[in-house]
Amino acid sequence: MVKIPNPNGAVARVVRGHALGWLVAANAVGLWLAALLLWPTLGDVIAPLSYGRWMPVHMNWQLYGWCALPLVGLLFRWILVAEHPGVVRHVHVALCAWSLALGLGGVSWLGGTVSGKLFLDWHGWARPVLALAMLVLWTVLAAHLWWGWRSEAGWQRWAKLAVLGGLVAVPPLMWWVAGRDVYPAVNRDSGGATGAALLGSTLGIVGIFGFMPRLLGVSQRAASKQDGSTCHVLRDKWWRGGEGWFWGAYGVSIGAWLAIERGDSSHHDVEQIVGLGVLLAWIPLLIWWWRRQAWCAGARPWILAALAWWALLVLTGWLTFLPELSERLKFTNGLVAHAHLAMAGLVTSVNAAILNQLDPARPLRRGFGLWQGGAAVMVVVLLVMGWFERDHAAAFFYGDAWWVDAGYGVRLAAGVAMALASVQLLRETTRR
């Protein structure tokens, strides 16, 4: 195959452009929504594009654009044959198909064609578009696995084949769960997610976090010096390197998830509370695991921020699941605070670390402090507002309290800071 100059850098630049482009677009919509909370009559200017129509645009562009595409870059880094002369063109095709799907989704949601299910708003004529984009991506990955099959080590080729075998099921699953007649398990008392659902979905994220260093090619800071190829030596290195302990703990956690009730249940059930509490053990475990890795200089501050957000997310997530606290905060600004803690805090910091690790020679540094500060203020103000929302519902629904407007004003200012930070990150990418 014909080698091209710095193929990983070229691929990383394409991934960064699409991912950060959607972050900027989704943040712009978020600013508009925050402004509407302060000045609702602004919505009359562009009627019938109401708050309710812009909300799925903001959430889905954040989830399927910014939150998803760096993980797609993770797959590119692991599976694509960097020496293939068409690798950059293939990445362009896959990501343009993905971005086209998100653009068409935006048209659908603004036109009022939605399923009514959060993050599964793909409905009507828009229902197949993301699934088709996923198939384009899968085809690119499968083709590169085929081209690189002979040059891979034995276990790596089968690991990649297993991952692609699982991913091929995602497009039809997306189609199925987007239907209006399919519902997840529901907490019988709060109407929200059950402890089992929260535990299972979070363990899925932990699994990705566990594989992340290996998929990115990050070595361990305390790598074993013992060489050899026998099964005994490899097993010894696996345990002494920490992977054995990490995945052993992960297996125990999966076992706990399998042992608790996973259908409709209540957050008053001790089984659900204890089961969700398994995640508390993953606060020190993930810190220990990631701090063993030799992250590049650009990724390190984002990794430290991600670990701080992770600890806060798990601890507050478990506390707010408890009876009384859950009733007080469920479906209020407190829930929005938790969503921002997860998306704007943890996921954004992880994704920025991934984008840095994809091309360590071109670190993304600008906007770090502005983003982290804006996200922290956003989470705190929303949590405080959510705490008082149940007892002062009229002040929120009828807008007759100055302190509610003040809170939304601070939220808008924090959103401006985060939007500016995202623009700085995008400009840092496009300048090179």
PDB file of N, CA and C in Angstrom, residues 292-370:
ATOM      1  N   ARG A 292      -2.796   5.219  35.724  1.00  0.00           N
ATOM      2  CA  ARG A 292      -1.708   4.307  35.339  1.00  0.00           C
ATOM      3  C   ARG A 292      -1.278   4.513  33.892  1.00  0.00           C
ATOM      4  N   GLN A 293      -2.042   5.278  33.109  1.00  0.00           N
ATOM      5  CA  GLN A 293      -1.789   5.403  31.678  1.00  0.00           C
ATOM      6  C   GLN A 293      -0.926   6.637  31.374  1.00  0.00           C
ATOM      7  N   ALA A 294      -0.111   6.507  30.338  1.00  0.00           N
ATOM      8  CA  ALA A 294       0.785   7.610  29.936  1.00  0.00           C
ATOM      9  C   ALA A 294       0.085   8.472  28.888  1.00  0.00           C
ATOM     10  N   TRP A 295      -0.896   9.269  29.327  1.00  0.00           N
ATOM     11  CA  TRP A 295      -1.623  10.140  28.411  1.00  0.00           C
ATOM     12  C   TRP A 295      -0.698  11.210  27.858  1.00  0.00           C
ATOM     13  N   CYS A 296      -1.004  11.680  26.661  1.00  0.00           N
ATOM     14  CA  CYS A 296      -0.183  12.751  26.077  1.00  0.00           C
ATOM     15  C   CYS A 296      -0.428  14.062  26.835  1.00  0.00           C
ATOM     16  N   ALA A 297       0.452  15.022  26.621  1.00  0.00           N
ATOM     17  CA  ALA A 297       0.377  16.280  27.382  1.00  0.00           C
ATOM     18  C   ALA A 297      -0.961  16.997  27.155  1.00  0.00           C
ATOM     19  N   GLY A 298      -1.467  16.970  25.928  1.00  0.00           N
ATOM     20  CA  GLY A 298      -2.730  17.655  25.648  1.00  0.00           C
ATOM     21  C   GLY A 298      -3.912  17.008  26.329  1.00  0.00           C
ATOM     22  N   ALA A 299      -3.865  15.701  26.514  1.00  0.00           N
ATOM     23  CA  ALA A 299      -4.999  14.976  27.097  1.00  0.00           C
ATOM     24  C   ALA A 299      -5.026  15.049  28.612  1.00  0.00           C
ATOM     25  N   ARG A 300      -3.863  15.222  29.253  1.00  0.00           N
ATOM     26  CA  ARG A 300      -3.801  15.083  30.710  1.00  0.00           C
ATOM     27  C   ARG A 300      -4.735  16.016  31.483  1.00  0.00           C
ATOM     28  N   PRO A 301      -4.781  17.329  31.193  1.00  0.00           N
ATOM     29  CA  PRO A 301      -5.709  18.162  31.970  1.00  0.00           C
ATOM     30  C   PRO A 301      -7.167  17.763  31.784  1.00  0.00           C
ATOM     31  N   TRP A 302      -7.523  17.322  30.574  1.00  0.00           N
ATOM     32  CA  TRP A 302      -8.900  16.892  30.332  1.00  0.00           C
ATOM     33  C   TRP A 302      -9.204  15.602  31.089  1.00  0.00           C
ATOM     34  N   ILE A 303      -8.212  14.702  31.197  1.00  0.00           N
ATOM     35  CA  ILE A 303      -8.413  13.463  31.953  1.00  0.00           C
ATOM     36  C   ILE A 303      -8.620  13.769  33.435  1.00  0.00           C
ATOM     37  N   LEU A 304      -7.821  14.672  33.985  1.00  0.00           N
ATOM     38  CA  LEU A 304      -7.996  15.036  35.401  1.00  0.00           C
ATOM     39  C   LEU A 304      -9.365  15.656  35.643  1.00  0.00           C
ATOM     40  N   ALA A 305      -9.799  16.519  34.718  1.00  0.00           N
ATOM     41  CA  ALA A 305     -11.138  17.109  34.851  1.00  0.00           C
ATOM     42  C   ALA A 305     -12.208  16.032  34.755  1.00  0.00           C
ATOM     43  N   ALA A 306     -12.022  15.080  33.821  1.00  0.00           N
ATOM     44  CA  ALA A 306     -13.007  14.000  33.663  1.00  0.00           C
ATOM     45  C   ALA A 306     -13.131  13.181  34.941  1.00  0.00           C
ATOM     46  N   LEU A 307     -12.008  12.907  35.604  1.00  0.00           N
ATOM     47  CA  LEU A 307     -12.063  12.120  36.836  1.00  0.00           C
ATOM     48  C   LEU A 307     -12.794  12.875  37.946  1.00  0.00           C
ATOM     49  N   ALA A 308     -12.594  14.184  38.008  1.00  0.00           N
ATOM     50  CA  ALA A 308     -13.315  14.985  39.018  1.00  0.00           C
ATOM     51  C   ALA A 308     -14.825  14.968  38.733  1.00  0.00           C
ATOM     52  N   TRP A 309     -15.172  15.171  37.450  1.00  0.00           N
ATOM     53  CA  TRP A 309     -16.599  15.135  37.083  1.00  0.00           C
ATOM     54  C   TRP A 309     -17.179  13.740  37.343  1.00  0.00           C
ATOM     55  N   TRP A 310     -16.413  12.691  37.062  1.00  0.00           N
ATOM     56  CA  TRP A 310     -16.869  11.323  37.249  1.00  0.00           C
ATOM     57  C   TRP A 310     -17.219  11.067  38.717  1.00  0.00           C
ATOM     58  N   ALA A 311     -16.331  11.504  39.618  1.00  0.00           N
ATOM     59  CA  ALA A 311     -16.579  11.301  41.050  1.00  0.00           C
ATOM     60  C   ALA A 311     -17.860  12.028  41.477  1.00  0.00           C
ATOM     61  N   LEU A 312     -18.031  13.265  41.033  1.00  0.00           N
ATOM     62  CA  LEU A 312     -19.229  14.024  41.380  1.00  0.00           C
ATOM     63  C   LEU A 312     -20.484  13.389  40.789  1.00  0.00           C
ATOM     64  N   LEU A 313     -20.367  12.936  39.551  1.00  0.00           N
ATOM     65  CA  LEU A 313     -21.529  12.364  38.858  1.00  0.00           C
ATOM     66  C   LEU A 313     -22.024  11.103  39.566  1.00  0.00           C
ATOM     67  N   VAL A 314     -21.110  10.204  39.886  1.00  0.00           N
ATOM     68  CA  VAL A 314     -21.509   8.946  40.518  1.00  0.00           C
ATOM     69  C   VAL A 314     -22.079   9.191  41.911  1.00  0.00           C
ATOM     70  N   LEU A 315     -21.390  10.035  42.700  1.00  0.00           N
ATOM     71  CA  LEU A 315     -21.839  10.276  44.073  1.00  0.00           C
ATOM     72  C   LEU A 315     -23.208  10.963  44.097  1.00  0.00           C
ATOM     73  N   THR A 316     -23.357  12.049  43.325  1.00  0.00           N
ATOM     74  CA  THR A 316     -24.637  12.767  43.339  1.00  0.00           C
ATOM     75  C   THR A 316     -25.733  11.946  42.644  1.00  0.00           C
ATOM     76  N   GLY A 317     -25.352  11.142  41.649  1.00  0.00           N
ATOM     77  CA  GLY A 317     -26.344  10.302  40.991  1.00  0.00           C
ATOM     78  C   GLY A 317     -26.954   9.308  41.955  1.00  0.00           C
ATOM     79  N   TRP A 318     -26.106   8.705  42.796  1.00  0.00           N
ATOM     80  CA  TRP A 318     -26.617   7.742  43.764  1.00  0.00           C
ATOM     81  C   TRP A 318     -27.437   8.447  44.863  1.00  0.00           C
ATOM     82  N   LEU A 319     -26.937   9.586  45.350  1.00  0.00           N
ATOM     83  CA  LEU A 319     -27.662  10.305  46.410  1.00  0.00           C
ATOM     84  C   LEU A 319     -29.040  10.757  45.939  1.00  0.00           C
ATOM     85  N   THR A 320     -29.118  11.268  44.720  1.00  0.00           N
ATOM     86  CA  THR A 320     -30.396  11.789  44.233  1.00  0.00           C
ATOM     87  C   THR A 320     -31.343  10.686  43.784  1.00  0.00           C
ATOM     88  N   PHE A 321     -30.879   9.430  43.796  1.00  0.00           N
ATOM     89  CA  PHE A 321     -31.760   8.302  43.534  1.00  0.00           C
ATOM     90  C   PHE A 321     -32.499   7.878  44.806  1.00  0.00           C
ATOM     91  N   LEU A 322     -31.981   8.303  45.977  1.00  0.00           N
ATOM     92  CA  LEU A 322     -32.557   7.871  47.254  1.00  0.00           C
ATOM     93  C   LEU A 322     -33.960   8.452  47.433  1.00  0.00           C
ATOM     94  N   PRO A 323     -34.845   7.729  48.137  1.00  0.00           N
ATOM     95  CA  PRO A 323     -36.188   8.247  48.417  1.00  0.00           C
ATOM     96  C   PRO A 323     -36.141   9.635  49.056  1.00  0.00           C
ATOM     97  N   GLU A 324     -37.097  10.431  48.791  1.00  0.00           N
ATOM     98  CA  GLU A 324     -37.258  11.827  49.198  1.00  0.00           C
ATOM     99  C   GLU A 324     -36.395  12.762  48.359  1.00  0.00           C
ATOM    100  N   LEU A 325     -35.099  12.488  48.247  1.00  0.00           N
ATOM    101  CA  LEU A 325     -34.274  13.319  47.365  1.00  0.00           C
ATOM    102  C   LEU A 325     -34.705  13.142  45.910  1.00  0.00           C
ATOM    103  N   SER A 326     -35.027  11.907  45.538  1.00  0.00           N
ATOM    104  CA  SER A 326     -35.469  11.659  44.168  1.00  0.00           C
ATOM    105  C   SER A 326     -36.779  12.385  43.885  1.00  0.00           C
ATOM    106  N   GLU A 327     -37.739  12.295  44.805  1.00  0.00           N
ATOM    107  CA  GLU A 327     -39.020  12.976  44.603  1.00  0.00           C
ATOM    108  C   GLU A 327     -38.841  14.492  44.513  1.00  0.00           C
ATOM    109  N   ARG A 328     -37.858  15.004  45.240  1.00  0.00           N
ATOM    110  CA  ARG A 328     -37.657  16.449  45.258  1.00  0.00           C
ATOM    111  C   ARG A 328     -37.036  16.970  43.965  1.00  0.00           C
ATOM    112  N   LEU A 329     -36.168  16.190  43.368  1.00  0.00           N
ATOM    113  CA  LEU A 329     -35.387  16.695  42.224  1.00  0.00           C
ATOM    114  C   LEU A 329     -35.810  16.131  40.874  1.00  0.00           C
ATOM    115  N   LYS A 330     -36.569  15.038  40.876  1.00  0.00           N
ATOM    116  CA  LYS A 330     -36.924  14.394  39.605  1.00  0.00           C
ATOM    117  C   LYS A 330     -37.751  15.344  38.738  1.00  0.00           C
ATOM    118  N   PHE A 331     -37.369  15.447  37.473  1.00  0.00           N
ATOM    119  CA  PHE A 331     -38.064  16.270  36.474  1.00  0.00           C
ATOM    120  C   PHE A 331     -38.088  17.759  36.839  1.00  0.00           C
ATOM    121  N   THR A 332     -37.058  18.219  37.523  1.00  0.00           N
ATOM    122  CA  THR A 332     -36.880  19.643  37.810  1.00  0.00           C
ATOM    123  C   THR A 332     -35.552  20.086  37.189  1.00  0.00           C
ATOM    124  N   ASN A 333     -35.169  21.325  37.465  1.00  0.00           N
ATOM    125  CA  ASN A 333     -33.852  21.793  37.021  1.00  0.00           C
ATOM    126  C   ASN A 333     -32.726  20.971  37.665  1.00  0.00           C
ATOM    127  N   GLY A 334     -33.037  20.292  38.777  1.00  0.00           N
ATOM    128  CA  GLY A 334     -32.043  19.417  39.391  1.00  0.00           C
ATOM    129  C   GLY A 334     -31.667  18.269  38.464  1.00  0.00           C
ATOM    130  N   LEU A 335     -32.646  17.727  37.746  1.00  0.00           N
ATOM    131  CA  LEU A 335     -32.357  16.673  36.781  1.00  0.00           C
ATOM    132  C   LEU A 335     -31.556  17.233  35.608  1.00  0.00           C
ATOM    133  N   VAL A 336     -31.877  18.449  35.203  1.00  0.00           N
ATOM    134  CA  VAL A 336     -31.113  19.096  34.126  1.00  0.00           C
ATOM    135  C   VAL A 336     -29.665  19.317  34.578  1.00  0.00           C
ATOM    136  N   ALA A 337     -29.491  19.660  35.863  1.00  0.00           N
ATOM    137  CA  ALA A 337     -28.126  19.821  36.402  1.00  0.00           C
ATOM    138  C   ALA A 337     -27.346  18.524  36.291  1.00  0.00           C
ATOM    139  N   HIS A 338     -28.005  17.424  36.622  1.00  0.00           N
ATOM    140  CA  HIS A 338     -27.319  16.126  36.552  1.00  0.00           C
ATOM    141  C   HIS A 338     -26.964  15.781  35.104  1.00  0.00           C
ATOM    142  N   ALA A 339     -27.860  16.111  34.181  1.00  0.00           N
ATOM    143  CA  ALA A 339     -27.576  15.848  32.764  1.00  0.00           C
ATOM    144  C   ALA A 339     -26.377  16.669  32.289  1.00  0.00           C
ATOM    145  N   HIS A 340     -26.291  17.924  32.727  1.00  0.00           N
ATOM    146  CA  HIS A 340     -25.141  18.758  32.343  1.00  0.00           C
ATOM    147  C   HIS A 340     -23.853  18.267  33.026  1.00  0.00           C
ATOM    148  N   LEU A 341     -23.988  17.767  34.255  1.00  0.00           N
ATOM    149  CA  LEU A 341     -22.819  17.199  34.935  1.00  0.00           C
ATOM    150  C   LEU A 341     -22.258  16.028  34.124  1.00  0.00           C
ATOM    151  N   ALA A 342     -23.177  15.226  33.568  1.00  0.00           N
ATOM    152  CA  ALA A 342     -22.736  14.066  32.778  1.00  0.00           C
ATOM    153  C   ALA A 342     -22.205  14.489  31.409  1.00  0.00           C
ATOM    154  N   MET A 343     -22.985  15.292  30.686  1.00  0.00           N
ATOM    155  CA  MET A 343     -22.650  15.613  29.296  1.00  0.00           C
ATOM    156  C   MET A 343     -21.590  16.713  29.196  1.00  0.00           C
ATOM    157  N   ALA A 344     -21.867  17.844  29.833  1.00  0.00           N
ATOM    158  CA  ALA A 344     -20.948  18.979  29.708  1.00  0.00           C
ATOM    159  C   ALA A 344     -19.686  18.777  30.547  1.00  0.00           C
ATOM    160  N   GLY A 345     -19.834  18.058  31.665  1.00  0.00           N
ATOM    161  CA  GLY A 345     -18.673  17.832  32.523  1.00  0.00           C
ATOM    162  C   GLY A 345     -17.882  16.608  32.115  1.00  0.00           C
ATOM    163  N   LEU A 346     -18.428  15.438  32.431  1.00  0.00           N
ATOM    164  CA  LEU A 346     -17.674  14.195  32.214  1.00  0.00           C
ATOM    165  C   LEU A 346     -17.420  13.895  30.733  1.00  0.00           C
ATOM    166  N   VAL A 347     -18.510  13.791  29.941  1.00  0.00           N
ATOM    167  CA  VAL A 347     -18.347  13.334  28.554  1.00  0.00           C
ATOM    168  C   VAL A 347     -17.504  14.314  27.741  1.00  0.00           C
ATOM    169  N   THR A 348     -17.739  15.605  27.934  1.00  0.00           N
ATOM    170  CA  THR A 348     -16.958  16.579  27.175  1.00  0.00           C
ATOM    171  C   THR A 348     -15.472  16.486  27.517  1.00  0.00           C
ATOM    172  N   SER A 349     -15.152  16.311  28.786  1.00  0.00           N
ATOM    173  CA  SER A 349     -13.742  16.202  29.175  1.00  0.00           C
ATOM    174  C   SER A 349     -13.111  14.924  28.604  1.00  0.00           C
ATOM    175  N   VAL A 350     -13.864  13.814  28.648  1.00  0.00           N
ATOM    176  CA  VAL A 350     -13.357  12.565  28.072  1.00  0.00           C
ATOM    177  C   VAL A 350     -13.149  12.725  26.569  1.00  0.00           C
ATOM    178  N   ASN A 351     -14.139  13.318  25.888  1.00  0.00           N
ATOM    179  CA  ASN A 351     -14.038  13.455  24.433  1.00  0.00           C
ATOM    180  C   ASN A 351     -12.879  14.364  24.026  1.00  0.00           C
ATOM    181  N   ALA A 352     -12.665  15.428  24.782  1.00  0.00           N
ATOM    182  CA  ALA A 352     -11.533  16.301  24.477  1.00  0.00           C
ATOM    183  C   ALA A 352     -10.218  15.557  24.670  1.00  0.00           C
ATOM    184  N   ALA A 353     -10.163  14.684  25.688  1.00  0.00           N
ATOM    185  CA  ALA A 353      -8.955  13.875  25.881  1.00  0.00           C
ATOM    186  C   ALA A 353      -8.750  12.933  24.694  1.00  0.00           C
ATOM    187  N   ILE A 354      -9.839  12.327  24.201  1.00  0.00           N
ATOM    188  CA  ILE A 354      -9.735  11.437  23.040  1.00  0.00           C
ATOM    189  C   ILE A 354      -9.225  12.209  21.825  1.00  0.00           C
ATOM    190  N   LEU A 355      -9.801  13.390  21.559  1.00  0.00           N
ATOM    191  CA  LEU A 355      -9.384  14.172  20.391  1.00  0.00           C
ATOM    192  C   LEU A 355      -7.918  14.566  20.495  1.00  0.00           C
ATOM    193  N   ASN A 356      -7.454  14.838  21.710  1.00  0.00           N
ATOM    194  CA  ASN A 356      -6.032  15.140  21.890  1.00  0.00           C
ATOM    195  C   ASN A 356      -5.171  13.917  21.650  1.00  0.00           C
ATOM    196  N   GLN A 357      -5.628  12.773  22.156  1.00  0.00           N
ATOM    197  CA  GLN A 357      -4.821  11.565  22.023  1.00  0.00           C
ATOM    198  C   GLN A 357      -4.791  11.060  20.584  1.00  0.00           C
ATOM    199  N   LEU A 358      -5.821  11.385  19.777  1.00  0.00           N
ATOM    200  CA  LEU A 358      -5.825  10.976  18.372  1.00  0.00           C
ATOM    201  C   LEU A 358      -4.680  11.618  17.597  1.00  0.00           C
ATOM    202  N   ASP A 359      -4.288  12.825  18.006  1.00  0.00           N
ATOM    203  CA  ASP A 359      -3.182  13.511  17.343  1.00  0.00           C
ATOM    204  C   ASP A 359      -2.402  14.304  18.390  1.00  0.00           C
ATOM    205  N   PRO A 360      -1.537  13.619  19.154  1.00  0.00           N
ATOM    206  CA  PRO A 360      -0.822  14.285  20.263  1.00  0.00           C
ATOM    207  C   PRO A 360       0.033  15.456  19.811  1.00  0.00           C
ATOM    208  N   ALA A 361       0.432  15.469  18.528  1.00  0.00           N
ATOM    209  CA  ALA A 361       1.299  16.555  18.060  1.00  0.00           C
ATOM    210  C   ALA A 361       0.555  17.882  17.952  1.00  0.00           C
ATOM    211  N   ARG A 362      -0.754  17.857  17.926  1.00  0.00           N
ATOM    212  CA  ARG A 362      -1.550  19.086  17.797  1.00  0.00           C
ATOM    213  C   ARG A 362      -2.548  19.157  18.950  1.00  0.00           C
ATOM    214  N   PRO A 363      -2.074  19.507  20.157  1.00  0.00           N
ATOM    215  CA  PRO A 363      -2.955  19.521  21.335  1.00  0.00           C
ATOM    216  C   PRO A 363      -4.025  20.611  21.255  1.00  0.00           C
ATOM    217  N   LEU A 364      -5.182  20.297  21.821  1.00  0.00           N
ATOM    218  CA  LEU A 364      -6.274  21.264  21.937  1.00  0.00           C
ATOM    219  C   LEU A 364      -6.260  21.802  23.357  1.00  0.00           C
ATOM    220  N   ARG A 365      -5.767  23.016  23.517  1.00  0.00           N
ATOM    221  CA  ARG A 365      -5.611  23.584  24.862  1.00  0.00           C
ATOM    222  C   ARG A 365      -6.574  24.735  25.128  1.00  0.00           C
ATOM    223  N   ARG A 366      -6.876  25.502  24.089  1.00  0.00           N
ATOM    224  CA  ARG A 366      -7.681  26.705  24.305  1.00  0.00           C
ATOM    225  C   ARG A 366      -9.105  26.327  24.714  1.00  0.00           C
ATOM    226  N   GLY A 367      -9.647  27.137  25.591  1.00  0.00           N
ATOM    227  CA  GLY A 367     -11.032  26.938  25.996  1.00  0.00           C
ATOM    228  C   GLY A 367     -11.202  26.006  27.175  1.00  0.00           C
ATOM    229  N   PHE A 368     -10.106  25.386  27.654  1.00  0.00           N
ATOM    230  CA  PHE A 368     -10.235  24.415  28.750  1.00  0.00           C
ATOM    231  C   PHE A 368     -10.828  25.069  30.007  1.00  0.00           C
ATOM    232  N   GLY A 369     -10.185  26.143  30.480  1.00  0.00           N
ATOM    233  CA  GLY A 369     -10.637  26.793  31.715  1.00  0.00           C
ATOM    234  C   GLY A 369     -12.028  27.398  31.566  1.00  0.00           C
ATOM    235  N   LEU A 370     -12.280  28.010  30.408  1.00  0.00           N
ATOM    236  CA  LEU A 370     -13.578  28.648  30.178  1.00  0.00           C
ATOM    237  C   LEU A 370     -14.693  27.602  30.180  1.00  0.00           C
TER     238      LEU A 370
END
